[in-house]
């Protein structure tokens, strides 16, 4: 076990890009695709594809707000993975993000 803490950082992530995009949207529902791409070091085309996937599967609702989009996460929906079906998107986001921030955002939506 000696030296484990000094090991180099892995070139991979525990979270998929879909989960990372969902976290960006949870943090800022008005975030632009350009900003998602920049934050996650992915292309805008990839960010667009992921947001499209999340929208088509019902996890995110996209609404026009002037010339921009606003996103609303459907936090009540269950995860689609067999091992975690009993958990909702909101429960997972609460674990990954600052819970106080999420509660303030929920309060703003009504």
mmCIF file of N, CA and C in Angstrom, residues 4-5 11 15 17-18 31 50 55 69 80 85 97 105 109:
data_model
loop_
_atom_site.group_PDB
_atom_site.id
_atom_site.type_symbol
_atom_site.label_atom_id
_atom_site.label_comp_id
_atom_site.label_asym_id
_atom_site.label_seq_id
_atom_site.Cartn_x
_atom_site.Cartn_y
_atom_site.Cartn_z
ATOM 1 N N UNK A 4 0.770 4.573 -2.586
ATOM 2 C CA UNK A 4 -0.497 4.669 -3.302
ATOM 3 C C UNK A 4 -0.917 6.127 -3.469
ATOM 4 N N UNK A 5 -0.740 6.941 -2.459
ATOM 5 C CA UNK A 5 -1.160 8.339 -2.526
ATOM 6 C C UNK A 5 -0.303 9.151 -3.492
ATOM 7 N N UNK A 11 -5.617 8.629 -16.411
ATOM 8 C CA UNK A 11 -6.047 9.305 -17.628
ATOM 9 C C UNK A 11 -7.523 9.039 -17.927
ATOM 10 N N UNK A 15 -16.643 8.938 -14.001
ATOM 11 C CA UNK A 15 -17.907 9.412 -14.545
ATOM 12 C C UNK A 15 -17.855 9.472 -16.066
ATOM 13 N N UNK A 17 -18.984 10.923 -19.822
ATOM 14 C CA UNK A 17 -19.241 12.280 -20.300
ATOM 15 C C UNK A 17 -20.713 12.652 -20.145
ATOM 16 N N UNK A 18 -21.602 11.685 -20.257
ATOM 17 C CA UNK A 18 -23.022 11.966 -20.055
ATOM 18 C C UNK A 18 -23.269 12.447 -18.617
ATOM 19 N N UNK A 31 -26.510 26.977 -19.092
ATOM 20 C CA UNK A 31 -25.176 26.832 -19.679
ATOM 21 C C UNK A 31 -25.260 26.618 -21.188
ATOM 22 N N UNK A 50 -24.465 14.635 -26.640
ATOM 23 C CA UNK A 50 -24.789 14.154 -25.291
ATOM 24 C C UNK A 50 -26.063 14.811 -24.773
ATOM 25 N N UNK A 55 -31.809 14.506 -23.611
ATOM 26 C CA UNK A 55 -33.139 15.035 -23.906
ATOM 27 C C UNK A 55 -34.058 13.944 -24.462
ATOM 28 N N UNK A 69 -30.927 28.364 -24.747
ATOM 29 C CA UNK A 69 -31.687 27.252 -24.171
ATOM 30 C C UNK A 69 -31.498 27.233 -22.664
ATOM 31 N N UNK A 80 -30.937 4.335 -15.430
ATOM 32 C CA UNK A 80 -31.272 3.231 -16.310
ATOM 33 C C UNK A 80 -30.408 2.001 -16.136
ATOM 34 N N UNK A 85 -31.006 0.865 -10.267
ATOM 35 C CA UNK A 85 -32.371 1.236 -10.671
ATOM 36 C C UNK A 85 -33.186 1.887 -9.570
ATOM 37 N N UNK A 97 -22.880 16.812 -6.311
ATOM 38 C CA UNK A 97 -22.847 18.269 -6.275
ATOM 39 C C UNK A 97 -23.124 18.771 -4.876
ATOM 40 N N UNK A 105 -31.592 25.877 -6.267
ATOM 41 C CA UNK A 105 -32.075 25.852 -7.661
ATOM 42 C C UNK A 105 -33.497 25.275 -7.715
ATOM 43 N N UNK A 109 -37.225 27.193 -9.033
ATOM 44 C CA UNK A 109 -38.138 26.680 -10.061
ATOM 45 C C UNK A 109 -39.559 26.542 -9.530
#
